[in-house]
Short mmCIF file of C-alpha atoms and ligand atoms in Angstrom, two decimals:
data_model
loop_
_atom_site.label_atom_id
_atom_site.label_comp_id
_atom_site.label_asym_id
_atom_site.label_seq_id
_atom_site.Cartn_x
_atom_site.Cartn_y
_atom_site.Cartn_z
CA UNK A 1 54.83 140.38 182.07
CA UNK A 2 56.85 143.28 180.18
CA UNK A 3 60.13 140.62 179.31
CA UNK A 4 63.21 142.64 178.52
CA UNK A 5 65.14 140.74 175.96
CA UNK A 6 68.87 141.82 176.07
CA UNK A 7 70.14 140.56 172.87
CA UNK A 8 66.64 140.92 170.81
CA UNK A 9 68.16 141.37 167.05
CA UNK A 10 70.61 138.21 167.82
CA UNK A 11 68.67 134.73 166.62
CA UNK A 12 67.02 133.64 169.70
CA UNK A 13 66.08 137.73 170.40
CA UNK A 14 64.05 137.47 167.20
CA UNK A 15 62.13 134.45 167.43
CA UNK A 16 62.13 135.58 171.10
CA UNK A 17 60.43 138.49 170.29
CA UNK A 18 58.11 137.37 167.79
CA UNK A 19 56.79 134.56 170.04
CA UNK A 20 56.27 136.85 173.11
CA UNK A 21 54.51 139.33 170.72
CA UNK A 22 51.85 136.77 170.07
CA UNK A 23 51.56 135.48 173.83
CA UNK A 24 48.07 136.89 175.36
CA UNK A 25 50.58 137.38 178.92
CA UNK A 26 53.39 138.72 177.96
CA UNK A 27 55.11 141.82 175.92
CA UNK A 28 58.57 141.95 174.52
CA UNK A 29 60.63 144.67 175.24
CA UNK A 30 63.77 144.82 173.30
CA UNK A 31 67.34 146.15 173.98
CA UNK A 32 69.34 146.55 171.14
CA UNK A 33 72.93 148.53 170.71
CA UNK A 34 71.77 150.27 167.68
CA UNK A 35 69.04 153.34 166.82
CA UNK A 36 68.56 150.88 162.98
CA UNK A 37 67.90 147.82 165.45
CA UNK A 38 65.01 150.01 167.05
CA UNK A 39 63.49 151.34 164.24
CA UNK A 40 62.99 147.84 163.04
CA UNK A 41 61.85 146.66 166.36
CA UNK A 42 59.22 149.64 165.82
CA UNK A 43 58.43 148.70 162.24
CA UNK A 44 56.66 145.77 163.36
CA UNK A 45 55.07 147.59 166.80
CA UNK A 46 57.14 146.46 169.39
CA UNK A 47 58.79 148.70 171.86
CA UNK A 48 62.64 148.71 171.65
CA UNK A 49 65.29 149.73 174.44
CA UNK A 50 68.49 151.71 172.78
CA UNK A 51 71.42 150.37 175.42
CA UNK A 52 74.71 148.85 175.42
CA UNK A 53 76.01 146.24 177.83
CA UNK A 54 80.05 147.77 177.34
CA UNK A 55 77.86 150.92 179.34
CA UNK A 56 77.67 151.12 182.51
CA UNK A 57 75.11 149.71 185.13
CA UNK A 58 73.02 153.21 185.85
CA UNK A 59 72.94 153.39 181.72
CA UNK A 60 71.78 150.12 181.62
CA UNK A 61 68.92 150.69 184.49
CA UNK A 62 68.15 153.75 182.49
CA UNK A 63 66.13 151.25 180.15
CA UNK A 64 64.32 148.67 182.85
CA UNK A 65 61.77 151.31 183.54
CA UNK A 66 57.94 149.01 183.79
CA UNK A 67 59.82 145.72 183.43
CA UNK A 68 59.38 142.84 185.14
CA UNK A 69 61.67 139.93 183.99
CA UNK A 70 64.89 140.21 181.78
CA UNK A 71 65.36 137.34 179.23
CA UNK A 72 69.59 137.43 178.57
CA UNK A 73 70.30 136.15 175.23
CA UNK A 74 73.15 138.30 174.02
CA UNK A 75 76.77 137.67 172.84
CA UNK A 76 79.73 138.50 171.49
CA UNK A 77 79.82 135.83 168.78
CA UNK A 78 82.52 133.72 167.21
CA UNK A 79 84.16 136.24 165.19
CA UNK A 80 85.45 138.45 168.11
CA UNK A 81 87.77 137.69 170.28
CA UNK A 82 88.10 136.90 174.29
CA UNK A 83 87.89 140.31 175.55
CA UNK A 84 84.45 140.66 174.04
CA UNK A 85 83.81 137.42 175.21
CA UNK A 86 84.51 138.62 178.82
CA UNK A 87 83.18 142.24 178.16
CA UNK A 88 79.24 140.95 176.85
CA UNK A 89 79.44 136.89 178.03
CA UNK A 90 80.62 137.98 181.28
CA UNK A 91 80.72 141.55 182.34
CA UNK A 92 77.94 142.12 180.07
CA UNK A 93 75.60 139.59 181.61
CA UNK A 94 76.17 140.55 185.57
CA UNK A 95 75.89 144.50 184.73
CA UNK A 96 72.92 143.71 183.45
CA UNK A 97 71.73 141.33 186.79
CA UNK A 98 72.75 144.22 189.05
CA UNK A 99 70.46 146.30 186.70
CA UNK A 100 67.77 143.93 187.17
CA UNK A 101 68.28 144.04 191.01
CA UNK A 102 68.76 147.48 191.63
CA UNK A 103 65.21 147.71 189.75
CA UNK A 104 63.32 145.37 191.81
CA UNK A 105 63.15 143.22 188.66
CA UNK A 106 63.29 139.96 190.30
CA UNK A 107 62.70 137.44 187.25
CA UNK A 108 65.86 137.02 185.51
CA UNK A 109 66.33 134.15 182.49
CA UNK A 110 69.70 133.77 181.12
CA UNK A 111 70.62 131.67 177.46
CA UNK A 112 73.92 130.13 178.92
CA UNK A 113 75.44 127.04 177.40
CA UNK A 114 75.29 123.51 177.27
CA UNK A 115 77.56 121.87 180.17
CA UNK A 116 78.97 125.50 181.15
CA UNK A 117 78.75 123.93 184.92
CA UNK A 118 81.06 121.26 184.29
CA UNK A 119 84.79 122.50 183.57
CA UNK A 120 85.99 119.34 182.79
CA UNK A 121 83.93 118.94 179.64
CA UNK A 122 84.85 122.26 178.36
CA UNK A 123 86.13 122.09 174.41
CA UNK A 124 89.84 123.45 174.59
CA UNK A 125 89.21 126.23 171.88
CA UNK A 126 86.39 127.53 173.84
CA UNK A 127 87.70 127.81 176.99
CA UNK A 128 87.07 131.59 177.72
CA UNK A 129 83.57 131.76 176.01
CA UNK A 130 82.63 128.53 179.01
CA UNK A 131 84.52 130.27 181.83
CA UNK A 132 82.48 133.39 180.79
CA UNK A 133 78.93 131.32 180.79
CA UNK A 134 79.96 129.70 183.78
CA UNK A 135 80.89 132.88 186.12
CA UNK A 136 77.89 134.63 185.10
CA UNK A 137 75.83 131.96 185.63
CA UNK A 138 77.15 131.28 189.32
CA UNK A 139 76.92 135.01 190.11
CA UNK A 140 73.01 134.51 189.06
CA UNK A 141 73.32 131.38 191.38
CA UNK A 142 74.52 133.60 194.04
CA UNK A 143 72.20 136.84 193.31
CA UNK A 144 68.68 137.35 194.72
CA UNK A 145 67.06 137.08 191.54
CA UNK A 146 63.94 134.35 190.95
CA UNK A 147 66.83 132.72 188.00
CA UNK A 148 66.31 130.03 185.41
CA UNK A 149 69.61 129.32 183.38
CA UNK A 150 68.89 127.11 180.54
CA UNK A 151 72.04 125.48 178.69
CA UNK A 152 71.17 124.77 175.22
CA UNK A 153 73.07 122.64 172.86
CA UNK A 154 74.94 123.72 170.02
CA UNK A 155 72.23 125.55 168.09
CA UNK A 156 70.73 125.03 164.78
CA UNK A 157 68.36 127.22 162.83
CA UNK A 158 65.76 124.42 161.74
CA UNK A 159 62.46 124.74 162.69
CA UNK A 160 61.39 123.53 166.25
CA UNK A 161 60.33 120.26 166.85
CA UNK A 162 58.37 121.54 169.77
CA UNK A 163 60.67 118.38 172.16
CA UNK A 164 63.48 118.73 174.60
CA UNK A 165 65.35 116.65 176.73
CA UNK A 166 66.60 118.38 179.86
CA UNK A 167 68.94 117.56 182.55
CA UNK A 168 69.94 118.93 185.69
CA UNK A 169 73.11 117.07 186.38
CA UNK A 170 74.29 115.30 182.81
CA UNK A 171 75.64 112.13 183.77
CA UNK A 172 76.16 110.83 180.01
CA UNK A 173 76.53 112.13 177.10
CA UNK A 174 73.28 111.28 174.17
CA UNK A 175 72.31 112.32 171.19
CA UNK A 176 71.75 114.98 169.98
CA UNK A 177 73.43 117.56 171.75
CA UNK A 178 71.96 119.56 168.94
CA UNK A 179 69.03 122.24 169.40
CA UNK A 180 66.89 124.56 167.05
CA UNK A 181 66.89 128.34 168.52
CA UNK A 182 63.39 128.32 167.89
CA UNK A 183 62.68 125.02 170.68
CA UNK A 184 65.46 127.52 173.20
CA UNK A 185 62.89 130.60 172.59
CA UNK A 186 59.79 128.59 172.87
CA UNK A 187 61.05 126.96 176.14
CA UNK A 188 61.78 130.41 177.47
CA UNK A 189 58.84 131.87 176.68
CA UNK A 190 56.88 128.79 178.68
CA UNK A 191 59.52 129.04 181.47
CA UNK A 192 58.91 133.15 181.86
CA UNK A 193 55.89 132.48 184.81
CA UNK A 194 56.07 128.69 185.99
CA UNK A 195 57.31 128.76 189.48
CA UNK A 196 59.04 125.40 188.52
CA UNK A 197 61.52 126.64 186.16
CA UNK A 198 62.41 129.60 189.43
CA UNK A 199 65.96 129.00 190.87
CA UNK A 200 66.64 126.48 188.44
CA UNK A 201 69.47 125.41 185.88
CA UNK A 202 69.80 122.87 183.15
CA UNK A 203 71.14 121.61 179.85
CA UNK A 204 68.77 120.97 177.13
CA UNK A 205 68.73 119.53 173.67
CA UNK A 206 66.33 117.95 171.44
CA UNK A 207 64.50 115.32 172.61
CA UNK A 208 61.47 113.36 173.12
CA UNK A 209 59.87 115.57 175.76
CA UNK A 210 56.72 118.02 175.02
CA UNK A 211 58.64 121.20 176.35
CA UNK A 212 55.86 122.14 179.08
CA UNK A 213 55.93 118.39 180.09
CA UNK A 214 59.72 118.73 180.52
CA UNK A 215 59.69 122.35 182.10
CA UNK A 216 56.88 120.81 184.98
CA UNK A 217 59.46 117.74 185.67
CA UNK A 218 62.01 120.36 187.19
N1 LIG B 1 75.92 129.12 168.95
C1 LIG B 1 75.64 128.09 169.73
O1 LIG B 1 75.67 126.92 169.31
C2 LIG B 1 75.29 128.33 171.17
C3 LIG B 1 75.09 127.24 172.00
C4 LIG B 1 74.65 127.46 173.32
C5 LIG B 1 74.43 128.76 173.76
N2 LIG B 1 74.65 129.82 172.94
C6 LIG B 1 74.35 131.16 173.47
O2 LIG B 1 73.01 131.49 173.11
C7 LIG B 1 72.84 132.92 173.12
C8 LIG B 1 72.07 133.37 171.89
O3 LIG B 1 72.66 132.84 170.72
P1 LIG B 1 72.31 133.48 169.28
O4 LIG B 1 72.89 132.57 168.28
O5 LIG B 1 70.90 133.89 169.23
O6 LIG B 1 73.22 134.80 169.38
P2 LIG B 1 73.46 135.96 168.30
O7 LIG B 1 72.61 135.76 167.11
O8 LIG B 1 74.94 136.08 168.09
O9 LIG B 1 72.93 137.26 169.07
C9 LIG B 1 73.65 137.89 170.05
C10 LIG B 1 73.10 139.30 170.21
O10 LIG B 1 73.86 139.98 171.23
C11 LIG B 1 73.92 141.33 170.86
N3 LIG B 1 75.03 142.06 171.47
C12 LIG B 1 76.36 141.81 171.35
N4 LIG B 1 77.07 142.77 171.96
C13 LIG B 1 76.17 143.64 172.49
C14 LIG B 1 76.28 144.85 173.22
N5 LIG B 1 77.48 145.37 173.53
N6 LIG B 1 75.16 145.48 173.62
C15 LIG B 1 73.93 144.99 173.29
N7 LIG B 1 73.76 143.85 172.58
C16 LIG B 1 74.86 143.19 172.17
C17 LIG B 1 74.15 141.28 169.34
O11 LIG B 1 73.83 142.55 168.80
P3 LIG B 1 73.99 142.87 167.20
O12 LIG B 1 72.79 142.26 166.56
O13 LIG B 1 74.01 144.36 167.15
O14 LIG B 1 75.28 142.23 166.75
C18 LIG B 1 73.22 140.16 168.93
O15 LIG B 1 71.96 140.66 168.57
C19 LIG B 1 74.25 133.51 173.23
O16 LIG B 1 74.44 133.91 174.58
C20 LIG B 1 75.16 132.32 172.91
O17 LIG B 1 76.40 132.42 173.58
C21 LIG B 1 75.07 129.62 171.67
#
């Protein structure tokens, strides 16, 4: 598959990226918001997208050309405040599932957050940023697109253990609720083309499960 990643020179983009670059099935495709951002992308010979999800839908579509899944990992970060949350997080995220629709592109993966279903275990300061996760992920929910939302844990930048834990409807709260990026862009890489992952949603964190294994459970 030619995989779109919208958010490619964030963390997960990059390991993304450099995973689906040495996958035999797939090819990375990145969209990035700056012309630097693409010449690195080029520097190490993969094709890179110029775009901007504060554009507008036909801009966006403008760069979908040949693809045939979208992997969403972008966001607006920590250090800006809740109207970027809503413009990227939210408005961001559905321009960008219109995009995908109004292309034909029917596989759609989205990075959302861990427990961004369940409003009453929101964290107070956060608020906006899980009201943002949680609307685009219902209008996913609601779209015609083959989804698979994946809620990781709070994210670390240690190496992958290569084991998750996922859950489709948390009913207690374990340990860790911790995750490296690099397990998050592994599992998506493995979820991309298993028809068990399609029309899915979960929360995941480390844990004692192989990440295939865990993925075929769903
Ligand atoms: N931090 C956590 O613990 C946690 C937990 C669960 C889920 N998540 C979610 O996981 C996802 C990935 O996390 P991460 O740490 O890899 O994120 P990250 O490093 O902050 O990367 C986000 C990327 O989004 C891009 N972006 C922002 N605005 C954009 C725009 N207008 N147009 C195009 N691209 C834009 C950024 O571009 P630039 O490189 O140009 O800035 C950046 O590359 C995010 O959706 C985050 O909300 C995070």
């Amino acid at each position: 598959m030619n995989v779109l990643v919208v958010g490619a020179n964030g963390q997960i983009g990059t390991l993304l990226v450099d995973k689906l670059k040495e996958n035999d099935t797939h090819t990375p495709i990145a969209f990035v918001r700056k012309q630097e951002q693409v010449d690195k992308f080029q520097d190490k010979d993969v094709e890179a997208r110029l775009g901007n999800l504060e554009s507008s839908v036909s801009d966006i579509k403008k760069q979908m050309d040949g693809i045939d899944a979208v992997v969403f990992t972008a966001g607006s970060g920590g250090s800006t405040g809740t109207d970027k949350t809503m413009l990227i997080d939210l408005d961001g995220a559905v321009k960008v599932m219109e995009a995908a629709e109004d292309m034909n592109i029917k596989r759609f993966i989205m990075v959302s957050a861990f427990q961004a279903d369940v409003r009453d275990n929101w964290n107070d300061d956060m608020k906006p940023y899980y009201a943002a996760k949680h609307y685009a992920d219902r209008f996913l929910m609601n779209s015609d697109l083959e989804y698979t939302i994946v809620r990781p844990g709070a994210l670390e930048n240690e190496m992958g253990l290569g084991k998750v834990s996922i859950t489709r409807a948390l009913t207690e709260f374990t340990d860790p609720i911790t995750i490296p990026r690099e397990d998050v862009a592994e599992l998506i890489v493995k979820a991309l083309d298993n028809p068990k992952t399609y029309l899915q949603s979960f929360d995941v964190t480390s844990g004692d499960d192989p990440i295939e294994e865990a993925l075929n459970t769903l």
